[in-house]
Short mmCIF file of C-alpha atoms and ligand atoms in Angstrom, two decimals:
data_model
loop_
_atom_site.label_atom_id
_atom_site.label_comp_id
_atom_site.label_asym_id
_atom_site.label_seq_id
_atom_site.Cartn_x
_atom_site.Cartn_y
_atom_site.Cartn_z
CA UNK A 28 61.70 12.04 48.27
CA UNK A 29 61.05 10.32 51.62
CA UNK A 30 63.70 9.91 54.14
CA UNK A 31 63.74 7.33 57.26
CA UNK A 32 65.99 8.08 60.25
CA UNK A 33 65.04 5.80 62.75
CA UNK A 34 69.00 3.71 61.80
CA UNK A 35 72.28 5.06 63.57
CA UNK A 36 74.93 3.89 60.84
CA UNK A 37 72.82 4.51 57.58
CA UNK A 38 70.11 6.47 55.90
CA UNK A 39 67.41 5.85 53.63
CA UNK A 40 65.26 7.78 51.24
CA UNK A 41 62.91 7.18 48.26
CA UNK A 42 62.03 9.09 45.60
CA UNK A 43 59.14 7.43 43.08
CA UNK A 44 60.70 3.65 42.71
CA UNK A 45 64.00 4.24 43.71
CA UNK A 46 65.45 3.63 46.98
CA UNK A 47 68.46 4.67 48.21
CA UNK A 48 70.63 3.19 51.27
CA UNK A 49 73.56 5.34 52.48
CA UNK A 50 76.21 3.95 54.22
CA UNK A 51 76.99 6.91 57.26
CA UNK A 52 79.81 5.68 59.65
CA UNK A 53 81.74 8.94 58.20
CA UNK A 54 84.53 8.37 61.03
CA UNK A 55 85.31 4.97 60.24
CA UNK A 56 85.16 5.05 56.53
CA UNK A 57 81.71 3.00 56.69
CA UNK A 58 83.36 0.12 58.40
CA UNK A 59 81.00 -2.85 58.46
CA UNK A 60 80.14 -3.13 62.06
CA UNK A 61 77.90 -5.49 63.56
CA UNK A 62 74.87 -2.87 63.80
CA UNK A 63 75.55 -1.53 60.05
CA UNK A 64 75.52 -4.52 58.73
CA UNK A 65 71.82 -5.49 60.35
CA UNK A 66 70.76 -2.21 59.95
CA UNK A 67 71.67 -2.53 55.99
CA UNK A 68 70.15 -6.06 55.78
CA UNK A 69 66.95 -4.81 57.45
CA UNK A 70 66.66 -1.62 55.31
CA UNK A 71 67.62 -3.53 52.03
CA UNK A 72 64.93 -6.32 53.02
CA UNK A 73 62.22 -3.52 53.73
CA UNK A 74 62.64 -1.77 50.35
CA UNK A 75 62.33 -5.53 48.41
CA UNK A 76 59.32 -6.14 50.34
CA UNK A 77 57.69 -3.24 49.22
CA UNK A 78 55.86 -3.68 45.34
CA UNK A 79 56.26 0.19 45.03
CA UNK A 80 60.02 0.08 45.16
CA UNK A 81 61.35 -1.38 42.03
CA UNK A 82 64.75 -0.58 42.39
CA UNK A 83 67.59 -0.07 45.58
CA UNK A 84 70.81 2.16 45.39
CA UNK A 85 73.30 1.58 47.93
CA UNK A 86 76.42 4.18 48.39
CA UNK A 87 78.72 5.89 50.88
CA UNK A 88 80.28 9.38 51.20
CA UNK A 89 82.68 10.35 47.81
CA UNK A 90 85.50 9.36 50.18
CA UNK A 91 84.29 5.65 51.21
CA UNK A 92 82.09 3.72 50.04
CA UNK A 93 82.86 1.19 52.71
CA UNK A 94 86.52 0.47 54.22
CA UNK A 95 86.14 -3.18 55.21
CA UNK A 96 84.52 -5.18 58.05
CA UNK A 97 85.51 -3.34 60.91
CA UNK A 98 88.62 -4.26 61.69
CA UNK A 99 88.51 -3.24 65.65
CA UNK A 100 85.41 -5.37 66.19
CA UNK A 101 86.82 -8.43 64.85
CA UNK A 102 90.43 -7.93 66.21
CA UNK A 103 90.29 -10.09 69.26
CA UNK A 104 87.76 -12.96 68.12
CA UNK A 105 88.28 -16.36 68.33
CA UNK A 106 87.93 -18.78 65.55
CA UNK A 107 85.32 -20.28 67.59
CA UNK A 108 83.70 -16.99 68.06
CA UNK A 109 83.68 -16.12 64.30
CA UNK A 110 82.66 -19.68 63.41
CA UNK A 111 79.68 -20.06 66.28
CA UNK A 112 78.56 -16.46 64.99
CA UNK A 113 78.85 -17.37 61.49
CA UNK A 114 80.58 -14.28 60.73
CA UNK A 115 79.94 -12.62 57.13
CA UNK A 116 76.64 -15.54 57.00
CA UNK A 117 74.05 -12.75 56.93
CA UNK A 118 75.53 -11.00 53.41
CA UNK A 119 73.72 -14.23 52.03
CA UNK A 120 70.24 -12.07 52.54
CA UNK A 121 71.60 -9.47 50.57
CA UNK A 122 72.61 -11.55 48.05
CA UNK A 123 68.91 -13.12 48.31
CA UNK A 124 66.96 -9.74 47.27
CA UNK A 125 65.26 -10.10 44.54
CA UNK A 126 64.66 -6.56 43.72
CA UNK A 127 67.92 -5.13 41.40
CA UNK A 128 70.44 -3.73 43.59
CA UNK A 129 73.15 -1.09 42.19
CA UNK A 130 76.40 0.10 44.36
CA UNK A 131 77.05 3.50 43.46
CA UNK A 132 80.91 3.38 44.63
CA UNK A 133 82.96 6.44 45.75
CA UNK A 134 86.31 6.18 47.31
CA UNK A 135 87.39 3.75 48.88
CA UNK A 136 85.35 -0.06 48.35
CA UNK A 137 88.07 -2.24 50.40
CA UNK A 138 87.54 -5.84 51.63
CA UNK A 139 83.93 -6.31 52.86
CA UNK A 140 83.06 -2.83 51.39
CA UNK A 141 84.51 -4.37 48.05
CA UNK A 142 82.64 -7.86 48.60
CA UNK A 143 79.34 -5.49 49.56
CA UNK A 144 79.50 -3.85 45.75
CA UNK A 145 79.89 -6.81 43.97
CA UNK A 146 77.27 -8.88 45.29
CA UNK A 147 74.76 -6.40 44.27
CA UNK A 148 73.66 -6.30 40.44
CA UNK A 149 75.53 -3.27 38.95
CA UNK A 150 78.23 -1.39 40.30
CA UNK A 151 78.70 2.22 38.76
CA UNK A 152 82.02 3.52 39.81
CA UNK A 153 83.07 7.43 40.48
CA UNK A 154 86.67 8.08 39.28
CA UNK A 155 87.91 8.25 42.59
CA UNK A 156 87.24 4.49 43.11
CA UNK A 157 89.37 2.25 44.70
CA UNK A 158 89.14 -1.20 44.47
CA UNK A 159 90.79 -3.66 46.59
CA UNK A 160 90.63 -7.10 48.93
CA UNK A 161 93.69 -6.21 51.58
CA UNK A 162 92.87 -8.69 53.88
CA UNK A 163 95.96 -10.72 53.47
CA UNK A 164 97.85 -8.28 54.91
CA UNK A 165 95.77 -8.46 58.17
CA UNK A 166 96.15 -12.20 58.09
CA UNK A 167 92.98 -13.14 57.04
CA UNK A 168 91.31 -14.07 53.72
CA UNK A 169 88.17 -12.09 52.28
CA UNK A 170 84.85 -13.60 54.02
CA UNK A 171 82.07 -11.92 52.16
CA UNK A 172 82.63 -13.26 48.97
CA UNK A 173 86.18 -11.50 47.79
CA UNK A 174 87.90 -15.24 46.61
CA UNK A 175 84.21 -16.07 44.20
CA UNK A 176 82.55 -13.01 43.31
CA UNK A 177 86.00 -10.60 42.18
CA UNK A 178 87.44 -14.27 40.52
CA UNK A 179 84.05 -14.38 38.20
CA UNK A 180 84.19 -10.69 37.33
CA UNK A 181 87.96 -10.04 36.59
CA UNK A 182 89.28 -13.38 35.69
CA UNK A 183 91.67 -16.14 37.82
CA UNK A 184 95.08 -14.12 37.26
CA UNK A 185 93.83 -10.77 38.08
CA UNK A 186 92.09 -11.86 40.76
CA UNK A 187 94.76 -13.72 42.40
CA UNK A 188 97.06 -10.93 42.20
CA UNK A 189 94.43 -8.98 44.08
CA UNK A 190 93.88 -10.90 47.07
CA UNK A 191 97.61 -12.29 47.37
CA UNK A 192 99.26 -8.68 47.46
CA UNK A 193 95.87 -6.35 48.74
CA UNK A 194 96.92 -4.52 45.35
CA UNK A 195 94.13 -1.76 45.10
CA UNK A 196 92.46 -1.37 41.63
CA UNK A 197 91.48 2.23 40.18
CA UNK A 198 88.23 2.63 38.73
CA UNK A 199 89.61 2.95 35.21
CA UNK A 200 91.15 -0.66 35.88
CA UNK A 201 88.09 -1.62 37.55
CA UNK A 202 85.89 -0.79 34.32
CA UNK A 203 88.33 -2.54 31.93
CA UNK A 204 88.45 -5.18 33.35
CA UNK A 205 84.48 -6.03 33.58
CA UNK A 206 84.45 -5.19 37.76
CA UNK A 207 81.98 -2.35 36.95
CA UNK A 208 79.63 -1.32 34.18
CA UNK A 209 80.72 2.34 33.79
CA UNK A 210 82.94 5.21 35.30
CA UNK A 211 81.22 8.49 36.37
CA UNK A 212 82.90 11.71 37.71
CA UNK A 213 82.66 11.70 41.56
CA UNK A 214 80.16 14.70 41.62
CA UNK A 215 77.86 13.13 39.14
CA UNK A 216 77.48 9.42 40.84
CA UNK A 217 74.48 9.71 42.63
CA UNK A 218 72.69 11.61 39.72
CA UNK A 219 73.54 8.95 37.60
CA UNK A 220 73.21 5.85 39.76
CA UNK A 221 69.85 7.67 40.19
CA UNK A 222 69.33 7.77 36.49
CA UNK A 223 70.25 4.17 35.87
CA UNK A 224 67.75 2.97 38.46
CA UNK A 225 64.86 5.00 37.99
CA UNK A 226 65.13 3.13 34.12
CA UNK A 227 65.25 0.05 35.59
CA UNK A 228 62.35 0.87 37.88
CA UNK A 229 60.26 1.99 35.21
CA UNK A 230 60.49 -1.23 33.74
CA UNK A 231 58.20 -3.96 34.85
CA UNK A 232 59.03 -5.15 38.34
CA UNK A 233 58.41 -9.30 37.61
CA UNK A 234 59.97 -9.25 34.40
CA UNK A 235 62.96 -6.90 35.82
CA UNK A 236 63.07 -9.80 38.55
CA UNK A 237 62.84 -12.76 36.09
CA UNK A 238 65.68 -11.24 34.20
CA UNK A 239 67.72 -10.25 37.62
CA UNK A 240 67.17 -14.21 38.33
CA UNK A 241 68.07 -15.16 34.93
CA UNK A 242 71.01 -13.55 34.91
CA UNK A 243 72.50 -14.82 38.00
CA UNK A 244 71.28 -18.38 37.15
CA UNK A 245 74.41 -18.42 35.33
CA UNK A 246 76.72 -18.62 37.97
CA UNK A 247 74.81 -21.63 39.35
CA UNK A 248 74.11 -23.70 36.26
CA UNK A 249 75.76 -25.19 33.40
CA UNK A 250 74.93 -23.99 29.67
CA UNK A 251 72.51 -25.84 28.46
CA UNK A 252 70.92 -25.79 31.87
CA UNK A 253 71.10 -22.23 32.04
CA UNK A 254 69.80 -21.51 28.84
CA UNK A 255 66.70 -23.93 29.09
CA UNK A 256 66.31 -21.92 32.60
CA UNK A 257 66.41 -18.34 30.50
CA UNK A 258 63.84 -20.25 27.59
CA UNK A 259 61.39 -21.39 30.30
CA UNK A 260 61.40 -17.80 32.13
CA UNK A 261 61.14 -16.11 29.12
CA UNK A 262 57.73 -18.47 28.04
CA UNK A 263 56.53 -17.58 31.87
CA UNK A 264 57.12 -13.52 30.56
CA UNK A 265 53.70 -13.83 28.53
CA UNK A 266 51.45 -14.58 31.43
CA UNK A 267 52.36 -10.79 32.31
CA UNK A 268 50.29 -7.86 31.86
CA UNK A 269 53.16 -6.00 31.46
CA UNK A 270 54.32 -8.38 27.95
CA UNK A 271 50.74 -7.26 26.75
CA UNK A 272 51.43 -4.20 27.58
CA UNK A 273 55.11 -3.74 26.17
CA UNK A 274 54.61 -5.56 22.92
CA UNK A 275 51.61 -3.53 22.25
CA UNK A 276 53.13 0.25 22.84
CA UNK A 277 55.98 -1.38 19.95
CA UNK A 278 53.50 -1.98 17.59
CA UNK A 279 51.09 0.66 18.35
CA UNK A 280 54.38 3.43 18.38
CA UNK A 281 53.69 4.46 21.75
CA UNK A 282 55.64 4.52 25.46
CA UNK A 283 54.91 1.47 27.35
CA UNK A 284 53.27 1.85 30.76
CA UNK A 285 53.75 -1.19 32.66
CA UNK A 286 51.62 -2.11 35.71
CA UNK A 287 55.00 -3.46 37.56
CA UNK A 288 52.39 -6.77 38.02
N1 CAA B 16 87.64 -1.15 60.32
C1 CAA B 16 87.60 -0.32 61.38
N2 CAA B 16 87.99 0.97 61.31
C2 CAA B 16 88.42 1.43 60.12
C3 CAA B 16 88.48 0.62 58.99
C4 CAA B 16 88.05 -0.73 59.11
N3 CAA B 16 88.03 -1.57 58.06
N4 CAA B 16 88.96 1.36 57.96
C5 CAA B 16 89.19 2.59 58.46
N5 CAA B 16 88.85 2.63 59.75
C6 CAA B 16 88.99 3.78 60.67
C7 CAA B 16 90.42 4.05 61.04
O1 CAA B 16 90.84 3.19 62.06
C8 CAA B 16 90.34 5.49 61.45
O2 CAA B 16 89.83 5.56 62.75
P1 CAA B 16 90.55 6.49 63.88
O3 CAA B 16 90.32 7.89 63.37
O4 CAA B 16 89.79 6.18 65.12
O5 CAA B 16 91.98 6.12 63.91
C9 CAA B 16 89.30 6.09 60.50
O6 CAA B 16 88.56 4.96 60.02
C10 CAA B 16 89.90 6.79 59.32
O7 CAA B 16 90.81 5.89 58.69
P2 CAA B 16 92.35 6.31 58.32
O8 CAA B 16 92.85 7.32 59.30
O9 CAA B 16 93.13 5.06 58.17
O10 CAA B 16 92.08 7.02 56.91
P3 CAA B 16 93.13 7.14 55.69
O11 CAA B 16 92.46 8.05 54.72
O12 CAA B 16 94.50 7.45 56.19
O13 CAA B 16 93.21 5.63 55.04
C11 CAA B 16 92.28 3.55 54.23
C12 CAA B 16 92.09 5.07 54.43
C13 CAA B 16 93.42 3.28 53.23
C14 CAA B 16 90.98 3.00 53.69
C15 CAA B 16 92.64 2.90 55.60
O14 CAA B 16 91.69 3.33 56.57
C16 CAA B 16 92.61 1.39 55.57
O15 CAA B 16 93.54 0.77 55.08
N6 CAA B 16 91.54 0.77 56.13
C17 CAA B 16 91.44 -0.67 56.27
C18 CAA B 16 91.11 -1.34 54.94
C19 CAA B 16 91.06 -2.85 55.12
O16 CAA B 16 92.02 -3.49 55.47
N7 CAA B 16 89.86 -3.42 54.88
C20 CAA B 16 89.64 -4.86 55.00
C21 CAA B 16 89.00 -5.16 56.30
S1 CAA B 16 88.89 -6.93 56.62
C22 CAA B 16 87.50 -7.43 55.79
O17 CAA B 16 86.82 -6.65 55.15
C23 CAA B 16 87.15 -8.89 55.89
C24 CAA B 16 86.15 -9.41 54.89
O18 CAA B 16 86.48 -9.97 53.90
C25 CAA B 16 84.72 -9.24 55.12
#
């Protein structure tokens, strides 16, 4: 495992294929400031750059995973200063990696720190998890994505309820209701979001891409759009090594190795 410490507000490490980006603003429960935010961008940017990374954890401390935007650095903007700034804009390049993404969540994931988990790919949830988009009781609306992203995963009425009373969702609640794709004691979450990337990252890195791209395709499409999208991706699979190499370790009985090219 390699670490990186030239960033103020998070850390970084590797270990084989698997990067990890940990949110540290411990005092103010990983508030997204300005500077975490670009520092996170830039890290997360870095890691999908790099062929030898095939997939990216990002996580907090077990008591935050991320509070919010940061509240105090927004509290006296104008809307012309949020609007000339394009405030919230630059999640878009997170949203843009192409590399899978999981949020290993701890604690609390409230407003922006919510929005932050669910645009990555997978979020795995410690049963401490709190879910929630308060910003209506600060006046404001969720900017990163709250009003789309939590709508598609949880449904219209559940959603609603969320961001019109700043309700906060537990992780059991979060898991039934499709927000996250498992629960995980607290002191086993980064072991396991570990686990759960390292298979992903043994997987081919262009097919784990195509299918990352796939996926998502369907909240831009419509059906039958959608589905000749997954047919015509699926055809492009076999100009891989790595289909060689896959459908041959099936037949031959074997482990596939893939060649992530
Ligand atoms: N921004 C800035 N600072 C924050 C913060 C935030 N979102 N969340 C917590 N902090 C700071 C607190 O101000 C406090 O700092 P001080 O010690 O200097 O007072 C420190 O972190 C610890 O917080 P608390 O003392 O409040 O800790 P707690 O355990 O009592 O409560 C909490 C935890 C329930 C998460 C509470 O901190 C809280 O409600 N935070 C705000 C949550 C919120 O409203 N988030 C939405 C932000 S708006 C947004 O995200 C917009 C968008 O859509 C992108």
């Amino acid at each position: 495992s390699t670490e990186n410490s030239s960033y103020e507000t998070i850390l970084t490490s590797t270990n084989g294929r698997v990067a990890t980006i940990t949110l540290s603003r411990p005092k103010a429960l990983n508030a997204l400031n300005l500077q975490l935010t670009a520092e996170l961008l830039e890290a997360v940017e870095a890691f999908d750059a790099d062929p030898e990374i095939g997939a990216i954890v990002i996580t907090g401390s077990e008591k935050a995973f991320a509070a919010g935007a940061d509240i105090k650095e927004m509290a006296t903007h104008s809307f012309a200063d949020v609007y000339a700034a394009d405030l919230f804009g630059a999640w878009d390049r997170l949203a843009a990696v192409r590399t899978p993404v999981i949020s290993a969540v701890a604690g609390h994931a409230l407003g922006g720190g919510c929005e932050l988990a669910m645009i990555a790919d997978i979020i795995i949830a410690a049963d401490n998890a709190k879910f929630g988009q308060p910003e209506i009781k600060l006046g404001v609306i969720p900017g990163m994505g709250g009003s789309q992203r939590l709508t598609r995963a949880i449904g219209k009425s559940k959603a609603m309820e969320m961001v019109l009373t700043g309700r906060v969702m537990g992780a059991d609640e979060a898991e039934r209701s499709g927000l996250v794709a498992r629960v995980v004691p607290v002191a086993s979450l980064q072991s396991e979001a570990a686990e759960l990337a390292a298979t992903i990252a043994g997987m081919s890195k262009p097919i784990a891409m195509i299918a990352k791209e796939s996926v998502n395709r369907s909240y831009e499409s419509s059906l039958s759009e959608g589905l000749l999208y997954e047919r015509r991706m699926n055809h492009a699979c076999f100009a891989t090594e790595d289909q060689k190499e896959g459908m041959a370790a099936f037949v031959e009985k074997r482990q596939a190795t893939f060649t992530h090219r």
